Amino acid sequence: MTKVLVADDDETMVSLLATLLKMEGFSVTTLMDKNGHPLENIRAAQPDILILDIYLGRHSGLDLVRQIRQTEDLRSLRVIMVSGMNRREDCLAAGADDFLLKPYMPDELFAKIRALL
């Protein structure tokens, strides 16, 4: 089963995405920017794919994806970044594999996940 990690600072969005992804047959873990360093939490979750918001409260999703790409054991992690602002170019330049502009339809997300796997 494909493991998806959802990292967002919006609890409603995290809950909704987790429910929808589980309904599609994915194993889902969530990461809210409250405890610890996100990189350590990502490593502990061992996801196949990360859905990462640009804004994570205390941390920047752009900085986090850059760190992921520089970290040997996480470098190959597939990352889809999301934002309510069109920051596609910034996200791809930072190392994201893909980008989704909020609001998006769940089917768009599922298609991107499947394309990256």
mmCIF file of N, CA and C in Angstrom, residues 1-114:
data_model
loop_
_atom_site.group_PDB
_atom_site.id
_atom_site.type_symbol
_atom_site.label_atom_id
_atom_site.label_comp_id
_atom_site.label_asym_id
_atom_site.label_seq_id
_atom_site.Cartn_x
_atom_site.Cartn_y
_atom_site.Cartn_z
ATOM 1 N N MET A 1 0.840 -1.176 0.000
ATOM 2 C CA MET A 1 0.000 0.000 0.000
ATOM 3 C C MET A 1 0.889 1.245 0.000
ATOM 4 N N THR A 2 0.559 2.181 -0.846
ATOM 5 C CA THR A 2 1.317 3.426 -0.959
ATOM 6 C C THR A 2 1.087 4.301 0.266
ATOM 7 N N LYS A 3 2.194 4.766 0.878
ATOM 8 C CA LYS A 3 2.118 5.625 2.056
ATOM 9 C C LYS A 3 2.234 7.090 1.637
ATOM 10 N N VAL A 4 1.227 7.872 2.004
ATOM 11 C CA VAL A 4 1.187 9.295 1.702
ATOM 12 C C VAL A 4 1.272 10.069 3.008
ATOM 13 N N LEU A 5 2.155 11.050 3.045
ATOM 14 C CA LEU A 5 2.272 11.950 4.188
ATOM 15 C C LEU A 5 1.724 13.305 3.774
ATOM 16 N N VAL A 6 0.755 13.821 4.520
ATOM 17 C CA VAL A 6 0.167 15.119 4.252
ATOM 18 C C VAL A 6 0.722 16.108 5.276
ATOM 19 N N ALA A 7 1.412 17.144 4.802
ATOM 20 C CA ALA A 7 2.005 18.168 5.675
ATOM 21 C C ALA A 7 1.384 19.516 5.356
ATOM 22 N N ASP A 8 0.583 20.007 6.285
ATOM 23 C CA ASP A 8 -0.138 21.264 6.090
ATOM 24 C C ASP A 8 -0.422 21.851 7.461
ATOM 25 N N ASP A 9 -0.570 23.170 7.551
ATOM 26 C CA ASP A 9 -0.879 23.791 8.842
ATOM 27 C C ASP A 9 -2.375 23.991 9.050
ATOM 28 N N ASP A 10 -3.184 23.623 8.073
ATOM 29 C CA ASP A 10 -4.632 23.768 8.151
ATOM 30 C C ASP A 10 -5.247 22.417 8.555
ATOM 31 N N GLU A 11 -5.723 22.340 9.796
ATOM 32 C CA GLU A 11 -6.242 21.076 10.320
ATOM 33 C C GLU A 11 -7.417 20.542 9.508
ATOM 34 N N THR A 12 -8.272 21.429 9.019
ATOM 35 C CA THR A 12 -9.422 21.006 8.221
ATOM 36 C C THR A 12 -8.945 20.371 6.922
ATOM 37 N N MET A 13 -7.976 20.987 6.273
ATOM 38 C CA MET A 13 -7.437 20.452 5.023
ATOM 39 C C MET A 13 -6.777 19.098 5.259
ATOM 40 N N VAL A 14 -6.012 18.987 6.321
ATOM 41 C CA VAL A 14 -5.338 17.726 6.638
ATOM 42 C C VAL A 14 -6.363 16.618 6.859
ATOM 43 N N SER A 15 -7.383 16.907 7.630
ATOM 44 C CA SER A 15 -8.417 15.917 7.923
ATOM 45 C C SER A 15 -9.157 15.494 6.651
ATOM 46 N N LEU A 16 -9.528 16.454 5.833
ATOM 47 C CA LEU A 16 -10.229 16.165 4.589
ATOM 48 C C LEU A 16 -9.374 15.329 3.643
ATOM 49 N N LEU A 17 -8.123 15.743 3.443
ATOM 50 C CA LEU A 17 -7.234 14.997 2.554
ATOM 51 C C LEU A 17 -6.985 13.585 3.064
ATOM 52 N N ALA A 18 -6.786 13.444 4.357
ATOM 53 C CA ALA A 18 -6.549 12.119 4.928
ATOM 54 C C ALA A 18 -7.740 11.201 4.652
ATOM 55 N N THR A 19 -8.939 11.711 4.851
ATOM 56 C CA THR A 19 -10.140 10.918 4.604
ATOM 57 C C THR A 19 -10.253 10.523 3.136
ATOM 58 N N LEU A 20 -10.069 11.489 2.245
ATOM 59 C CA LEU A 20 -10.190 11.207 0.807
ATOM 60 C C LEU A 20 -9.123 10.230 0.325
ATOM 61 N N LEU A 21 -7.893 10.414 0.800
ATOM 62 C CA LEU A 21 -6.809 9.523 0.386
ATOM 63 C C LEU A 21 -7.031 8.098 0.893
ATOM 64 N N LYS A 22 -7.518 7.969 2.111
ATOM 65 C CA LYS A 22 -7.818 6.636 2.646
ATOM 66 C C LYS A 22 -8.914 5.964 1.841
ATOM 67 N N MET A 23 -9.912 6.743 1.437
ATOM 68 C CA MET A 23 -10.997 6.192 0.614
ATOM 69 C C MET A 23 -10.474 5.696 -0.734
ATOM 70 N N GLU A 24 -9.388 6.283 -1.208
ATOM 71 C CA GLU A 24 -8.773 5.869 -2.477
ATOM 72 C C GLU A 24 -7.803 4.711 -2.304
ATOM 73 N N GLY A 25 -7.619 4.256 -1.073
ATOM 74 C CA GLY A 25 -6.780 3.088 -0.825
ATOM 75 C C GLY A 25 -5.350 3.379 -0.415
ATOM 76 N N PHE A 26 -5.050 4.632 -0.105
ATOM 77 C CA PHE A 26 -3.714 4.984 0.334
ATOM 78 C C PHE A 26 -3.606 4.871 1.853
ATOM 79 N N SER A 27 -2.421 4.558 2.337
ATOM 80 C CA SER A 27 -2.111 4.631 3.757
ATOM 81 C C SER A 27 -1.689 6.075 4.013
ATOM 82 N N VAL A 28 -2.277 6.729 5.019
ATOM 83 C CA VAL A 28 -2.061 8.164 5.215
ATOM 84 C C VAL A 28 -1.517 8.467 6.609
ATOM 85 N N THR A 29 -0.494 9.317 6.634
ATOM 86 C CA THR A 29 0.050 9.879 7.855
ATOM 87 C C THR A 29 -0.023 11.392 7.690
ATOM 88 N N THR A 30 -0.204 12.093 8.799
ATOM 89 C CA THR A 30 -0.285 13.550 8.710
ATOM 90 C C THR A 30 0.809 14.201 9.541
ATOM 91 N N LEU A 31 1.179 15.389 9.118
ATOM 92 C CA LEU A 31 2.208 16.165 9.802
ATOM 93 C C LEU A 31 1.709 17.591 9.938
ATOM 94 N N MET A 32 1.484 17.985 11.163
ATOM 95 C CA MET A 32 1.125 19.365 11.452
ATOM 96 C C MET A 32 2.360 19.973 12.106
ATOM 97 N N ASP A 33 2.653 21.218 11.821
ATOM 98 C CA ASP A 33 3.868 21.869 12.311
ATOM 99 C C ASP A 33 3.729 22.244 13.785
ATOM 100 N N LYS A 34 3.696 21.223 14.652
ATOM 101 C CA LYS A 34 3.544 21.510 16.074
ATOM 102 C C LYS A 34 4.683 20.955 16.905
ATOM 103 N N ASN A 35 5.114 19.752 16.591
ATOM 104 C CA ASN A 35 6.131 19.107 17.419
ATOM 105 C C ASN A 35 7.317 18.659 16.584
ATOM 106 N N GLY A 36 8.502 18.960 17.077
ATOM 107 C CA GLY A 36 9.706 18.468 16.428
ATOM 108 C C GLY A 36 10.024 19.171 15.126
ATOM 109 N N HIS A 37 11.024 18.671 14.472
ATOM 110 C CA HIS A 37 11.448 19.212 13.189
ATOM 111 C C HIS A 37 10.801 18.387 12.073
ATOM 112 N N PRO A 38 10.208 19.031 11.080
ATOM 113 C CA PRO A 38 9.509 18.295 10.037
ATOM 114 C C PRO A 38 10.367 17.243 9.335
ATOM 115 N N LEU A 39 11.649 17.519 9.126
ATOM 116 C CA LEU A 39 12.515 16.562 8.432
ATOM 117 C C LEU A 39 12.604 15.255 9.214
ATOM 118 N N GLU A 40 12.716 15.348 10.517
ATOM 119 C CA GLU A 40 12.772 14.147 11.358
ATOM 120 C C GLU A 40 11.452 13.389 11.316
ATOM 121 N N ASN A 41 10.337 14.137 11.318
ATOM 122 C CA ASN A 41 9.022 13.500 11.248
ATOM 123 C C ASN A 41 8.790 12.820 9.905
ATOM 124 N N ILE A 42 9.284 13.417 8.841
ATOM 125 C CA ILE A 42 9.168 12.803 7.511
ATOM 126 C C ILE A 42 9.972 11.508 7.484
ATOM 127 N N ARG A 43 11.169 11.557 7.995
ATOM 128 C CA ARG A 43 12.035 10.366 8.030
ATOM 129 C C ARG A 43 11.353 9.243 8.825
ATOM 130 N N ALA A 44 10.751 9.577 9.960
ATOM 131 C CA ALA A 44 10.091 8.575 10.800
ATOM 132 C C ALA A 44 8.869 7.972 10.106
ATOM 133 N N ALA A 45 8.145 8.777 9.333
ATOM 134 C CA ALA A 45 6.934 8.295 8.651
ATOM 135 C C ALA A 45 7.254 7.394 7.461
ATOM 136 N N GLN A 46 8.411 7.570 6.841
ATOM 137 C CA GLN A 46 8.835 6.797 5.674
ATOM 138 C C GLN A 46 7.768 6.744 4.575
ATOM 139 N N PRO A 47 7.295 7.918 4.128
ATOM 140 C CA PRO A 47 6.250 7.919 3.097
ATOM 141 C C PRO A 47 6.818 7.627 1.709
ATOM 142 N N ASP A 48 5.938 7.222 0.816
ATOM 143 C CA ASP A 48 6.296 7.075 -0.594
ATOM 144 C C ASP A 48 6.148 8.414 -1.304
ATOM 145 N N ILE A 49 5.221 9.226 -0.802
ATOM 146 C CA ILE A 49 4.963 10.525 -1.409
ATOM 147 C C ILE A 49 4.557 11.522 -0.325
ATOM 148 N N LEU A 50 4.958 12.761 -0.502
ATOM 149 C CA LEU A 50 4.669 13.828 0.448
ATOM 150 C C LEU A 50 3.832 14.901 -0.242
ATOM 151 N N ILE A 51 2.698 15.232 0.362
ATOM 152 C CA ILE A 51 1.893 16.359 -0.097
ATOM 153 C C ILE A 51 2.211 17.489 0.865
ATOM 154 N N LEU A 52 2.854 18.525 0.358
ATOM 155 C CA LEU A 52 3.472 19.551 1.197
ATOM 156 C C LEU A 52 2.951 20.942 0.863
ATOM 157 N N ASP A 53 2.357 21.591 1.851
ATOM 158 C CA ASP A 53 1.921 22.971 1.691
ATOM 159 C C ASP A 53 3.141 23.893 1.755
ATOM 160 N N ILE A 54 3.083 24.988 1.046
ATOM 161 C CA ILE A 54 4.189 25.951 1.081
ATOM 162 C C ILE A 54 4.331 26.562 2.471
ATOM 163 N N TYR A 55 3.194 26.820 3.119
ATOM 164 C CA TYR A 55 3.218 27.461 4.428
ATOM 165 C C TYR A 55 2.883 26.441 5.504
ATOM 166 N N LEU A 56 3.824 26.208 6.408
ATOM 167 C CA LEU A 56 3.648 25.216 7.463
ATOM 168 C C LEU A 56 3.707 25.853 8.850
ATOM 169 N N GLY A 57 3.247 27.041 8.982
ATOM 170 C CA GLY A 57 3.335 27.699 10.287
ATOM 171 C C GLY A 57 4.743 28.189 10.541
ATOM 172 N N ARG A 58 5.469 27.491 11.417
ATOM 173 C CA ARG A 58 6.829 27.907 11.765
ATOM 174 C C ARG A 58 7.854 27.577 10.689
ATOM 175 N N HIS A 59 7.524 26.711 9.761
ATOM 176 C CA HIS A 59 8.474 26.274 8.749
ATOM 177 C C HIS A 59 7.969 26.594 7.342
ATOM 178 N N SER A 60 8.890 26.754 6.438
ATOM 179 C CA SER A 60 8.573 26.994 5.032
ATOM 180 C C SER A 60 8.639 25.676 4.266
ATOM 181 N N GLY A 61 7.593 25.385 3.520
ATOM 182 C CA GLY A 61 7.598 24.191 2.687
ATOM 183 C C GLY A 61 8.693 24.241 1.631
ATOM 184 N N LEU A 62 8.980 25.444 1.135
ATOM 185 C CA LEU A 62 10.049 25.582 0.137
ATOM 186 C C LEU A 62 11.399 25.224 0.751
ATOM 187 N N ASP A 63 11.653 25.703 1.954
ATOM 188 C CA ASP A 63 12.907 25.345 2.632
ATOM 189 C C ASP A 63 12.954 23.853 2.925
ATOM 190 N N LEU A 64 11.819 23.305 3.316
ATOM 191 C CA LEU A 64 11.771 21.884 3.644
ATOM 192 C C LEU A 64 12.055 21.009 2.424
ATOM 193 N N VAL A 65 11.489 21.343 1.274
ATOM 194 C CA VAL A 65 11.745 20.524 0.084
ATOM 195 C C VAL A 65 13.211 20.649 -0.332
ATOM 196 N N ARG A 66 13.805 21.811 -0.147
ATOM 197 C CA ARG A 66 15.249 21.964 -0.431
ATOM 198 C C ARG A 66 16.072 21.053 0.483
ATOM 199 N N GLN A 67 15.693 21.007 1.764
ATOM 200 C CA GLN A 67 16.397 20.134 2.712
ATOM 201 C C GLN A 67 16.217 18.669 2.336
ATOM 202 N N ILE A 68 15.027 18.313 1.917
ATOM 203 C CA ILE A 68 14.761 16.928 1.494
ATOM 204 C C ILE A 68 15.685 16.554 0.343
ATOM 205 N N ARG A 69 15.828 17.417 -0.622
ATOM 206 C CA ARG A 69 16.658 17.127 -1.797
ATOM 207 C C ARG A 69 18.150 17.056 -1.459
ATOM 208 N N GLN A 70 18.540 17.631 -0.325
ATOM 209 C CA GLN A 70 19.947 17.595 0.095
ATOM 210 C C GLN A 70 20.227 16.500 1.121
ATOM 211 N N THR A 71 19.200 15.745 1.481
ATOM 212 C CA THR A 71 19.339 14.707 2.496
ATOM 213 C C THR A 71 19.330 13.350 1.818
ATOM 214 N N GLU A 72 20.443 12.645 1.930
ATOM 215 C CA GLU A 72 20.648 11.413 1.173
ATOM 216 C C GLU A 72 19.499 10.417 1.267
ATOM 217 N N ASP A 73 19.026 10.115 2.469
ATOM 218 C CA ASP A 73 18.003 9.080 2.608
ATOM 219 C C ASP A 73 16.598 9.566 2.252
ATOM 220 N N LEU A 74 16.421 10.858 2.003
ATOM 221 C CA LEU A 74 15.110 11.392 1.613
ATOM 222 C C LEU A 74 15.081 11.942 0.189
ATOM 223 N N ARG A 75 16.229 12.037 -0.417
ATOM 224 C CA ARG A 75 16.380 12.688 -1.717
ATOM 225 C C ARG A 75 15.398 12.195 -2.784
ATOM 226 N N SER A 76 15.085 10.903 -2.769
ATOM 227 C CA SER A 76 14.226 10.347 -3.822
ATOM 228 C C SER A 76 12.735 10.400 -3.469
ATOM 229 N N LEU A 77 12.389 10.956 -2.323
ATOM 230 C CA LEU A 77 10.992 11.090 -1.930
ATOM 231 C C LEU A 77 10.247 11.959 -2.938
ATOM 232 N N ARG A 78 9.107 11.488 -3.392
ATOM 233 C CA ARG A 78 8.279 12.254 -4.325
ATOM 234 C C ARG A 78 7.505 13.308 -3.540
ATOM 235 N N VAL A 79 7.537 14.566 -4.021
ATOM 236 C CA VAL A 79 6.915 15.680 -3.313
ATOM 237 C C VAL A 79 5.982 16.443 -4.253
ATOM 238 N N ILE A 80 4.723 16.562 -3.822
ATOM 239 C CA ILE A 80 3.752 17.419 -4.507
ATOM 240 C C ILE A 80 3.500 18.590 -3.571
ATOM 241 N N MET A 81 3.812 19.788 -4.030
ATOM 242 C CA MET A 81 3.587 20.973 -3.202
ATOM 243 C C MET A 81 2.262 21.607 -3.583
ATOM 244 N N VAL A 82 1.612 22.222 -2.582
ATOM 245 C CA VAL A 82 0.316 22.859 -2.791
ATOM 246 C C VAL A 82 0.331 24.251 -2.170
ATOM 247 N N SER A 83 -0.465 25.144 -2.764
ATOM 248 C CA SER A 83 -0.572 26.498 -2.237
ATOM 249 C C SER A 83 -1.813 27.161 -2.816
ATOM 250 N N GLY A 84 -2.326 28.144 -2.089
ATOM 251 C CA GLY A 84 -3.431 28.950 -2.585
ATOM 252 C C GLY A 84 -2.965 30.051 -3.524
ATOM 253 N N MET A 85 -1.653 30.235 -3.616
ATOM 254 C CA MET A 85 -1.074 31.197 -4.561
ATOM 255 C C MET A 85 -0.304 30.412 -5.614
ATOM 256 N N ASN A 86 -0.287 30.916 -6.828
ATOM 257 C CA ASN A 86 0.403 30.195 -7.895
ATOM 258 C C ASN A 86 1.916 30.369 -7.759
ATOM 259 N N ARG A 87 2.513 29.443 -7.026
ATOM 260 C CA ARG A 87 3.957 29.457 -6.789
ATOM 261 C C ARG A 87 4.612 28.247 -7.458
ATOM 262 N N ARG A 88 4.006 27.776 -8.536
ATOM 263 C CA ARG A 88 4.471 26.580 -9.231
ATOM 264 C C ARG A 88 5.963 26.632 -9.545
ATOM 265 N N GLU A 89 6.402 27.715 -10.146
ATOM 266 C CA GLU A 89 7.808 27.823 -10.557
ATOM 267 C C GLU A 89 8.740 27.784 -9.349
ATOM 268 N N ASP A 90 8.363 28.472 -8.276
ATOM 269 C CA ASP A 90 9.178 28.460 -7.052
ATOM 270 C C ASP A 90 9.283 27.046 -6.486
ATOM 271 N N CYS A 91 8.160 26.342 -6.474
ATOM 272 C CA CYS A 91 8.138 24.984 -5.917
ATOM 273 C C CYS A 91 8.980 24.029 -6.739
ATOM 274 N N LEU A 92 8.834 24.086 -8.046
ATOM 275 C CA LEU A 92 9.613 23.201 -8.912
ATOM 276 C C LEU A 92 11.099 23.530 -8.828
ATOM 277 N N ALA A 93 11.434 24.822 -8.761
ATOM 278 C CA ALA A 93 12.838 25.230 -8.645
ATOM 279 C C ALA A 93 13.442 24.757 -7.321
ATOM 280 N N ALA A 94 12.619 24.689 -6.273
ATOM 281 C CA ALA A 94 13.106 24.249 -4.963
ATOM 282 C C ALA A 94 13.301 22.737 -4.905
ATOM 283 N N GLY A 95 12.681 22.011 -5.856
ATOM 284 C CA GLY A 95 12.876 20.568 -5.882
ATOM 285 C C GLY A 95 11.616 19.732 -5.843
ATOM 286 N N ALA A 96 10.449 20.370 -5.826
ATOM 287 C CA ALA A 96 9.199 19.612 -5.846
ATOM 288 C C ALA A 96 9.053 18.880 -7.174
ATOM 289 N N ASP A 97 8.390 17.735 -7.125
ATOM 290 C CA ASP A 97 8.132 16.978 -8.345
ATOM 291 C C ASP A 97 6.923 17.517 -9.098
ATOM 292 N N ASP A 98 5.991 18.132 -8.365
ATOM 293 C CA ASP A 98 4.794 18.672 -8.991
ATOM 294 C C ASP A 98 4.174 19.708 -8.068
ATOM 295 N N PHE A 99 3.153 20.395 -8.575
ATOM 296 C CA PHE A 99 2.499 21.471 -7.841
ATOM 297 C C PHE A 99 1.007 21.452 -8.126
ATOM 298 N N LEU A 100 0.210 21.756 -7.103
ATOM 299 C CA LEU A 100 -1.232 21.918 -7.265
ATOM 300 C C LEU A 100 -1.655 23.246 -6.650
ATOM 301 N N LEU A 101 -2.454 24.001 -7.390
ATOM 302 C CA LEU A 101 -2.981 25.269 -6.916
ATOM 303 C C LEU A 101 -4.301 25.006 -6.200
ATOM 304 N N LYS A 102 -4.396 25.465 -4.948
ATOM 305 C CA LYS A 102 -5.641 25.335 -4.186
ATOM 306 C C LYS A 102 -6.641 26.379 -4.668
ATOM 307 N N PRO A 103 -7.902 26.082 -4.697
ATOM 308 C CA PRO A 103 -8.498 24.774 -4.417
ATOM 309 C C PRO A 103 -8.366 23.865 -5.640
ATOM 310 N N TYR A 104 -8.203 22.611 -5.391
ATOM 311 C CA TYR A 104 -8.102 21.635 -6.471
ATOM 312 C C TYR A 104 -9.085 20.507 -6.202
ATOM 313 N N MET A 105 -9.389 19.769 -7.240
ATOM 314 C CA MET A 105 -10.295 18.628 -7.116
ATOM 315 C C MET A 105 -9.490 17.415 -6.645
ATOM 316 N N PRO A 106 -10.056 16.593 -5.802
ATOM 317 C CA PRO A 106 -9.339 15.404 -5.335
ATOM 318 C C PRO A 106 -8.819 14.534 -6.477
ATOM 319 N N ASP A 107 -9.575 14.419 -7.553
ATOM 320 C CA ASP A 107 -9.126 13.596 -8.683
ATOM 321 C C ASP A 107 -7.821 14.113 -9.287
ATOM 322 N N GLU A 108 -7.618 15.440 -9.250
ATOM 323 C CA GLU A 108 -6.359 16.009 -9.736
ATOM 324 C C GLU A 108 -5.195 15.513 -8.879
ATOM 325 N N LEU A 109 -5.393 15.526 -7.577
ATOM 326 C CA LEU A 109 -4.356 15.067 -6.658
ATOM 327 C C LEU A 109 -4.083 13.582 -6.862
ATOM 328 N N PHE A 110 -5.134 12.770 -6.937
ATOM 329 C CA PHE A 110 -4.952 11.326 -7.124
ATOM 330 C C PHE A 110 -4.187 11.030 -8.407
ATOM 331 N N ALA A 111 -4.510 11.759 -9.479
ATOM 332 C CA ALA A 111 -3.820 11.554 -10.757
ATOM 333 C C ALA A 111 -2.336 11.899 -10.641
ATOM 334 N N LYS A 112 -2.034 12.988 -9.952
ATOM 335 C CA LYS A 112 -0.622 13.380 -9.787
ATOM 336 C C LYS A 112 0.138 12.364 -8.939
ATOM 337 N N ILE A 113 -0.497 11.875 -7.885
ATOM 338 C CA ILE A 113 0.146 10.861 -7.051
ATOM 339 C C ILE A 113 0.465 9.625 -7.897
ATOM 340 N N ARG A 114 -0.507 9.157 -8.619
ATOM 341 C CA ARG A 114 -0.315 7.943 -9.429
ATOM 342 C C ARG A 114 0.724 8.147 -10.508
#
